[in-house]
Amino acid sequence: MMKPTTLADLSQLKKEKRKFATITAYDASFAHLFAEQGISVMLIGDSLGMTIQGFDSTLPVTIENISYHTRSVRTGASHAFLIADMPFMSYATPEQSFDNAAALMRSGANMVKIEGGDWLCDTVKRLTERAVPVCGHLGLTPQSVNVLGGYKVQGRDDSSAQKLFDDAIALEKAGMQLLVLECVPTALAQRITEALEIPVIGIGAGNMTDGQILVMHDALGITARPPKFAKDFLKETGNIRDAIRLYIEQVESGAYPDQAHSFN
Ligand code: KIV
């Protein structure tokens, strides 16, 4: 009988230095296909604002949208470990985050993801105390696109790199159990991955993190103008199942992301 994937399984992979592939999923059919090919961790990302709803940012996404898609993904992948994104302004205060996180957990999520640095320590602590595991998201945090001035690589200079490092340490101390690092130089991602006990999942963060995540539309060549780190695995294989298996193989072997799909 199939066993549900847990955070303990991911920690064990980190201990054994075995890399793992994860992907975004938004519906039951793709979630089922991804699980069948061997992906056991999926993110119901607020990227659905762009990939599903056609907006130019993640800001219009609501908690109801993420709940709806989390329920669909759970239906297709009953044993997968599901991370659901808390959308823009749904965790502006710790109190506000409680009902919103509860809605996502009730929809089938195993964990919620929130974007931001040490200002979120109190929220992480209080959600964790209330039985909601939290995944952090540092580096390029798309909900902050208007503050960051665009979708840009983060942590390129010493002081911003140190700030990202300090944020990661502080959030882990507060109770964060998984971290997504987006669009940061490989060396910084490696430094953070080695310093943290919890698993670190990279996207545009080089191949030294414990796991990788890709937006499914990037991995399958659907995105019109894909980011530098994205790779179209469907182009190489010609069918979706083989594309997902190739993605998993290349993440596990460390072949993806190579230099051409990383920032230095
Ligand atoms: O929303 C999303 O899909 C994400 C990934 C890019 C990590 O946060």
mmCIF file of C-alpha atoms and ligand atoms in Angstrom:
data_model
loop_
_atom_site.group_PDB
_atom_site.id
_atom_site.type_symbol
_atom_site.label_atom_id
_atom_site.label_comp_id
_atom_site.label_asym_id
_atom_site.label_seq_id
_atom_site.Cartn_x
_atom_site.Cartn_y
_atom_site.Cartn_z
ATOM 1 C CA MET A 1 0.000 0.000 0.000
ATOM 2 C CA MET A 2 1.251 3.494 -0.809
ATOM 3 C CA LYS A 3 2.426 5.563 2.136
ATOM 4 C CA PRO A 4 1.757 9.327 2.312
ATOM 5 C CA THR A 5 4.874 11.501 1.972
ATOM 6 C CA THR A 6 5.763 13.457 5.107
ATOM 7 C CA LEU A 7 8.186 16.157 6.189
ATOM 8 C CA ALA A 8 10.187 13.443 7.958
ATOM 9 C CA ASP A 9 10.731 11.770 4.554
ATOM 10 C CA LEU A 10 12.143 15.021 3.157
ATOM 11 C CA SER A 11 14.429 15.500 6.165
ATOM 12 C CA GLN A 12 15.700 11.959 5.679
ATOM 13 C CA LEU A 13 16.498 12.723 2.015
ATOM 14 C CA LYS A 14 18.491 15.760 3.143
ATOM 15 C CA LYS A 15 20.404 13.644 5.683
ATOM 16 C CA GLU A 16 21.198 11.101 2.973
ATOM 17 C CA LYS A 17 22.161 13.916 0.561
ATOM 18 C CA ARG A 18 19.595 12.665 -1.959
ATOM 19 C CA LYS A 19 18.119 15.421 -4.112
ATOM 20 C CA PHE A 20 14.381 15.480 -4.836
ATOM 21 C CA ALA A 21 12.173 17.034 -7.513
ATOM 22 C CA THR A 22 8.959 18.905 -6.813
ATOM 23 C CA ILE A 23 6.610 20.781 -9.143
ATOM 24 C CA THR A 24 3.608 23.087 -9.066
ATOM 25 C CA ALA A 25 0.227 21.493 -9.688
ATOM 26 C CA TYR A 26 -3.174 23.083 -9.985
ATOM 27 C CA ASP A 27 -5.585 20.324 -11.000
ATOM 28 C CA ALA A 28 -6.370 16.665 -10.385
ATOM 29 C CA SER A 29 -5.316 15.303 -13.795
ATOM 30 C CA PHE A 30 -1.800 16.726 -13.748
ATOM 31 C CA ALA A 31 -1.394 15.986 -10.039
ATOM 32 C CA HIS A 32 -2.251 12.354 -10.746
ATOM 33 C CA LEU A 33 0.191 12.186 -13.659
ATOM 34 C CA PHE A 34 2.999 13.799 -11.612
ATOM 35 C CA ALA A 35 2.413 11.394 -8.714
ATOM 36 C CA GLU A 36 2.367 8.417 -11.088
ATOM 37 C CA GLN A 37 5.776 9.419 -12.463
ATOM 38 C CA GLY A 38 7.241 9.690 -8.961
ATOM 39 C CA ILE A 39 6.775 13.267 -7.755
ATOM 40 C CA SER A 40 5.644 13.130 -4.155
ATOM 41 C CA VAL A 41 5.763 16.828 -3.224
ATOM 42 C CA MET A 42 3.642 19.417 -5.071
ATOM 43 C CA LEU A 43 3.015 23.110 -4.598
ATOM 44 C CA ILE A 44 -0.313 24.742 -5.265
ATOM 45 C CA GLY A 45 1.449 27.985 -6.074
ATOM 46 C CA ASP A 46 -0.056 31.428 -6.394
ATOM 47 C CA SER A 47 1.717 31.310 -9.766
ATOM 48 C CA LEU A 48 -1.745 30.105 -10.796
ATOM 49 C CA GLY A 49 -2.580 33.801 -11.085
ATOM 50 C CA MET A 50 -0.364 33.804 -14.159
ATOM 51 C CA THR A 51 -0.470 30.207 -15.418
ATOM 52 C CA ILE A 52 -4.212 29.567 -14.953
ATOM 53 C CA GLN A 53 -5.851 32.967 -14.645
ATOM 54 C CA GLY A 54 -3.694 34.879 -17.135
ATOM 55 C CA PHE A 55 -2.784 37.855 -14.933
ATOM 56 C CA ASP A 56 0.673 39.431 -15.102
ATOM 57 C CA SER A 57 1.417 38.894 -11.398
ATOM 58 C CA THR A 58 0.332 36.765 -8.435
ATOM 59 C CA LEU A 59 -1.339 39.674 -6.631
ATOM 60 C CA PRO A 60 -4.966 39.056 -7.721
ATOM 61 C CA VAL A 61 -4.969 35.485 -6.329
ATOM 62 C CA THR A 62 -7.309 34.886 -3.367
ATOM 63 C CA ILE A 63 -7.436 32.314 -0.593
ATOM 64 C CA GLU A 64 -10.583 30.868 -2.243
ATOM 65 C CA ASN A 65 -8.626 30.343 -5.480
ATOM 66 C CA ILE A 66 -5.832 28.445 -3.684
ATOM 67 C CA SER A 67 -8.369 26.412 -1.665
ATOM 68 C CA TYR A 68 -10.211 25.388 -4.838
ATOM 69 C CA HIS A 69 -7.037 24.254 -6.596
ATOM 70 C CA THR A 70 -5.693 22.535 -3.459
ATOM 71 C CA ARG A 71 -8.871 20.446 -3.282
ATOM 72 C CA SER A 72 -8.452 19.505 -6.953
ATOM 73 C CA VAL A 73 -4.796 18.537 -6.534
ATOM 74 C CA ARG A 74 -5.572 16.526 -3.405
ATOM 75 C CA THR A 75 -8.219 14.605 -5.358
ATOM 76 C CA GLY A 76 -5.633 13.642 -7.983
ATOM 77 C CA ALA A 77 -2.731 12.911 -5.648
ATOM 78 C CA SER A 78 -4.013 11.437 -2.409
ATOM 79 C CA HIS A 79 -0.574 10.488 -1.025
ATOM 80 C CA ALA A 80 1.481 13.497 -2.110
ATOM 81 C CA PHE A 81 2.800 16.075 0.343
ATOM 82 C CA LEU A 82 0.964 19.265 -0.649
ATOM 83 C CA ILE A 83 2.242 22.773 0.033
ATOM 84 C CA ALA A 84 -0.356 25.504 -0.522
ATOM 85 C CA ASP A 85 0.621 29.124 -1.076
ATOM 86 C CA MET A 86 -0.845 31.764 1.187
ATOM 87 C CA PRO A 87 -1.671 34.508 -1.340
ATOM 88 C CA PHE A 88 -0.865 38.217 -1.209
ATOM 89 C CA MET A 89 -2.149 39.931 1.980
ATOM 90 C CA SER A 90 -3.585 36.724 3.453
ATOM 91 C CA TYR A 91 -0.927 36.676 6.221
ATOM 92 C CA ALA A 92 -0.263 40.392 6.735
ATOM 93 C CA THR A 93 -0.732 39.829 10.490
ATOM 94 C CA PRO A 94 -0.394 36.572 12.474
ATOM 95 C CA GLU A 95 -4.103 36.761 13.410
ATOM 96 C CA GLN A 96 -5.126 37.106 9.773
ATOM 97 C CA SER A 97 -3.037 34.072 8.866
ATOM 98 C CA PHE A 98 -4.904 31.684 11.207
ATOM 99 C CA ASP A 99 -8.257 31.409 9.355
ATOM 100 C CA ASN A 100 -6.582 31.558 5.960
ATOM 101 C CA ALA A 101 -4.106 28.791 6.808
ATOM 102 C CA ALA A 102 -6.950 26.737 8.283
ATOM 103 C CA ALA A 103 -8.898 27.055 5.011
ATOM 104 C CA LEU A 104 -5.945 25.667 3.047
ATOM 105 C CA MET A 105 -5.305 22.820 5.496
ATOM 106 C CA ARG A 106 -9.019 21.917 5.353
ATOM 107 C CA SER A 107 -8.748 21.819 1.557
ATOM 108 C CA GLY A 108 -6.083 19.129 1.749
ATOM 109 C CA ALA A 109 -2.777 20.958 2.200
ATOM 110 C CA ASN A 110 -0.086 19.487 4.466
ATOM 111 C CA MET A 111 1.772 22.791 4.810
ATOM 112 C CA VAL A 112 1.381 26.464 3.884
ATOM 113 C CA LYS A 113 3.993 28.675 2.215
ATOM 114 C CA ILE A 114 4.551 32.346 2.990
ATOM 115 C CA GLU A 115 6.905 34.834 1.344
ATOM 116 C CA GLY A 116 9.220 37.068 3.322
ATOM 117 C CA GLY A 117 12.031 37.498 5.831
ATOM 118 C CA ASP A 118 12.399 37.794 9.574
ATOM 119 C CA TRP A 119 9.271 39.957 9.962
ATOM 120 C CA LEU A 120 7.400 36.643 9.577
ATOM 121 C CA CYS A 121 9.047 34.899 12.558
ATOM 122 C CA ASP A 122 6.087 35.533 14.852
ATOM 123 C CA THR A 123 3.638 34.236 12.219
ATOM 124 C CA VAL A 124 5.752 31.110 11.655
ATOM 125 C CA LYS A 125 5.938 30.449 15.388
ATOM 126 C CA ARG A 126 2.236 30.964 15.971
ATOM 127 C CA LEU A 127 1.090 28.900 12.972
ATOM 128 C CA THR A 128 3.437 26.059 13.938
ATOM 129 C CA GLU A 129 2.147 26.121 17.531
ATOM 130 C CA ARG A 130 -1.351 25.782 16.054
ATOM 131 C CA ALA A 131 -0.407 22.661 14.055
ATOM 132 C CA VAL A 132 0.168 24.339 10.697
ATOM 133 C CA PRO A 133 3.622 23.502 9.263
ATOM 134 C CA VAL A 134 5.185 26.463 7.451
ATOM 135 C CA CYS A 135 7.378 26.629 4.353
ATOM 136 C CA GLY A 136 9.277 29.907 3.945
ATOM 137 C CA HIS A 137 10.036 31.573 0.609
ATOM 138 C CA LEU A 138 13.075 33.857 0.293
ATOM 139 C CA GLY A 139 15.015 35.497 -2.533
ATOM 140 C CA LEU A 140 12.766 36.630 -5.351
ATOM 141 C CA THR A 141 9.378 36.790 -3.656
ATOM 142 C CA PRO A 142 6.878 37.481 -6.459
ATOM 143 C CA GLN A 143 4.221 38.981 -4.143
ATOM 144 C CA SER A 144 6.723 41.805 -3.510
ATOM 145 C CA VAL A 145 7.268 42.545 -7.211
ATOM 146 C CA ASN A 146 6.224 46.178 -6.755
ATOM 147 C CA VAL A 147 8.705 46.680 -3.912
ATOM 148 C CA LEU A 148 11.521 44.788 -5.644
ATOM 149 C CA GLY A 149 10.968 46.703 -8.899
ATOM 150 C CA GLY A 150 10.611 43.610 -11.070
ATOM 151 C CA TYR A 151 11.378 39.906 -11.183
ATOM 152 C CA LYS A 152 15.120 40.146 -10.471
ATOM 153 C CA VAL A 153 17.843 37.919 -9.040
ATOM 154 C CA GLN A 154 18.258 38.638 -5.298
ATOM 155 C CA GLY A 155 21.273 38.455 -2.964
ATOM 156 C CA ARG A 156 23.868 39.474 -5.527
ATOM 157 C CA ASP A 157 25.818 41.831 -3.234
ATOM 158 C CA ASP A 158 27.331 41.007 0.155
ATOM 159 C CA SER A 159 24.827 42.871 2.315
ATOM 160 C CA SER A 160 21.689 41.538 0.608
ATOM 161 C CA ALA A 161 23.195 38.028 0.598
ATOM 162 C CA GLN A 162 23.895 38.306 4.336
ATOM 163 C CA LYS A 163 20.334 39.565 4.953
ATOM 164 C CA LEU A 164 18.879 36.542 3.112
ATOM 165 C CA PHE A 165 21.158 34.223 5.077
ATOM 166 C CA ASP A 166 20.157 35.824 8.408
ATOM 167 C CA ASP A 167 16.448 35.676 7.473
ATOM 168 C CA ALA A 168 16.737 31.951 6.694
ATOM 169 C CA ILE A 169 18.400 31.245 10.045
ATOM 170 C CA ALA A 170 15.851 33.336 11.967
ATOM 171 C CA LEU A 171 12.872 31.675 10.242
ATOM 172 C CA GLU A 172 14.244 28.199 10.911
ATOM 173 C CA LYS A 173 14.674 29.130 14.560
ATOM 174 C CA ALA A 174 11.043 30.326 14.618
ATOM 175 C CA GLY A 175 9.836 26.914 13.429
ATOM 176 C CA MET A 176 9.921 26.988 9.605
ATOM 177 C CA GLN A 177 10.197 23.382 8.370
ATOM 178 C CA LEU A 178 10.956 23.831 4.664
ATOM 179 C CA LEU A 179 12.358 26.719 2.612
ATOM 180 C CA VAL A 180 11.949 27.718 -1.039
ATOM 181 C CA LEU A 181 14.808 29.867 -2.344
ATOM 182 C CA GLU A 182 14.023 31.628 -5.616
ATOM 183 C CA CYS A 183 16.446 33.321 -8.004
ATOM 184 C CA VAL A 184 19.595 33.647 -5.937
ATOM 185 C CA PRO A 185 23.213 32.943 -6.903
ATOM 186 C CA THR A 186 24.268 29.296 -6.584
ATOM 187 C CA ALA A 187 26.952 30.006 -3.948
ATOM 188 C CA LEU A 188 24.487 31.784 -1.655
ATOM 189 C CA ALA A 189 21.918 28.983 -2.045
ATOM 190 C CA GLN A 190 24.628 26.464 -1.172
ATOM 191 C CA ARG A 191 25.650 28.438 1.913
ATOM 192 C CA ILE A 192 22.051 28.627 3.149
ATOM 193 C CA THR A 193 21.350 24.951 2.350
ATOM 194 C CA GLU A 194 24.412 23.846 4.305
ATOM 195 C CA ALA A 195 23.613 26.091 7.275
ATOM 196 C CA LEU A 196 19.998 24.951 7.688
ATOM 197 C CA GLU A 197 18.892 21.627 9.112
ATOM 198 C CA ILE A 198 15.591 21.759 7.243
ATOM 199 C CA PRO A 199 15.376 20.890 3.516
ATOM 200 C CA VAL A 200 15.851 23.756 1.056
ATOM 201 C CA ILE A 201 14.120 23.689 -2.333
ATOM 202 C CA GLY A 202 15.569 25.879 -5.068
ATOM 203 C CA ILE A 203 14.144 27.505 -8.173
ATOM 204 C CA GLY A 204 16.703 29.492 -10.116
ATOM 205 C CA ALA A 205 19.070 28.840 -7.194
ATOM 206 C CA GLY A 206 21.546 26.388 -8.731
ATOM 207 C CA ASN A 207 21.977 22.683 -8.139
ATOM 208 C CA MET A 208 23.341 22.713 -4.582
ATOM 209 C CA THR A 209 19.965 22.882 -2.805
ATOM 210 C CA ASP A 210 18.317 19.752 -1.394
ATOM 211 C CA GLY A 211 15.392 19.856 -3.812
ATOM 212 C CA GLN A 212 14.187 21.698 -6.899
ATOM 213 C CA ILE A 213 10.833 23.086 -7.892
ATOM 214 C CA LEU A 214 9.594 24.222 -11.299
ATOM 215 C CA VAL A 215 6.342 25.794 -12.361
ATOM 216 C CA MET A 216 4.757 22.996 -14.428
ATOM 217 C CA HIS A 217 4.117 25.339 -17.363
ATOM 218 C CA ASP A 218 7.874 26.132 -17.485
ATOM 219 C CA ALA A 219 8.858 22.444 -17.336
ATOM 220 C CA LEU A 220 6.463 21.606 -20.180
ATOM 221 C CA GLY A 221 7.344 24.506 -22.467
ATOM 222 C CA ILE A 222 3.963 26.225 -22.158
ATOM 223 C CA THR A 223 5.248 29.566 -20.786
ATOM 224 C CA ALA A 224 5.601 32.109 -23.589
ATOM 225 C CA ARG A 225 8.677 33.883 -22.166
ATOM 226 C CA PRO A 226 10.248 31.426 -19.700
ATOM 227 C CA PRO A 227 12.802 32.565 -17.104
ATOM 228 C CA LYS A 228 16.508 31.730 -17.651
ATOM 229 C CA PHE A 229 16.465 28.882 -15.118
ATOM 230 C CA ALA A 230 13.462 27.112 -16.712
ATOM 231 C CA LYS A 231 13.976 24.071 -18.890
ATOM 232 C CA ASP A 232 11.485 22.642 -21.375
ATOM 233 C CA PHE A 233 11.698 18.901 -20.658
ATOM 234 C CA LEU A 234 8.836 18.166 -23.065
ATOM 235 C CA LYS A 235 10.907 19.425 -26.012
ATOM 236 C CA GLU A 236 13.550 16.777 -25.278
ATOM 237 C CA THR A 237 11.149 13.889 -24.787
ATOM 238 C CA GLY A 238 8.018 14.515 -26.865
ATOM 239 C CA ASN A 239 5.527 13.317 -24.253
ATOM 240 C CA ILE A 240 4.513 14.592 -20.856
ATOM 241 C CA ARG A 241 5.175 11.438 -18.812
ATOM 242 C CA ASP A 242 8.723 11.086 -20.157
ATOM 243 C CA ALA A 243 9.300 14.820 -19.646
ATOM 244 C CA ILE A 244 8.432 14.556 -15.959
ATOM 245 C CA ARG A 245 10.601 11.474 -15.539
ATOM 246 C CA LEU A 246 13.530 13.246 -17.227
ATOM 247 C CA TYR A 247 13.038 16.240 -14.912
ATOM 248 C CA ILE A 248 13.124 13.930 -11.870
ATOM 249 C CA GLU A 249 16.223 12.076 -13.142
ATOM 250 C CA GLN A 250 18.117 15.279 -13.887
ATOM 251 C CA VAL A 251 17.293 16.787 -10.480
ATOM 252 C CA GLU A 252 18.258 13.626 -8.632
ATOM 253 C CA SER A 253 21.573 13.351 -10.511
ATOM 254 C CA GLY A 254 22.330 17.076 -10.171
ATOM 255 C CA ALA A 255 22.389 17.493 -13.971
ATOM 256 C CA TYR A 256 19.582 20.076 -13.732
ATOM 257 C CA PRO A 257 19.966 22.936 -13.156
ATOM 258 C CA ASP A 258 23.327 23.252 -14.929
ATOM 259 C CA GLN A 259 25.325 26.495 -15.245
ATOM 260 C CA ALA A 260 23.195 27.695 -18.140
ATOM 261 C CA HIS A 261 20.078 27.508 -15.927
ATOM 262 C CA SER A 262 21.668 29.093 -12.825
ATOM 263 C CA PHE A 263 22.889 32.487 -11.613
ATOM 264 C CA ASN A 264 26.469 33.037 -10.539
HETATM 265 O O1 KIV B 1 3.766 30.212 -6.828
HETATM 266 C C1 KIV B 1 4.656 29.436 -7.177
HETATM 267 O O2 KIV B 1 4.518 28.656 -8.110
HETATM 268 C C2 KIV B 1 5.906 29.463 -6.421
HETATM 269 C C3 KIV B 1 7.080 28.775 -7.028
HETATM 270 C C4 KIV B 1 7.660 29.630 -8.078
HETATM 271 C C5 KIV B 1 8.083 28.378 -6.016
HETATM 272 O O3 KIV B 1 5.983 30.059 -5.400
#
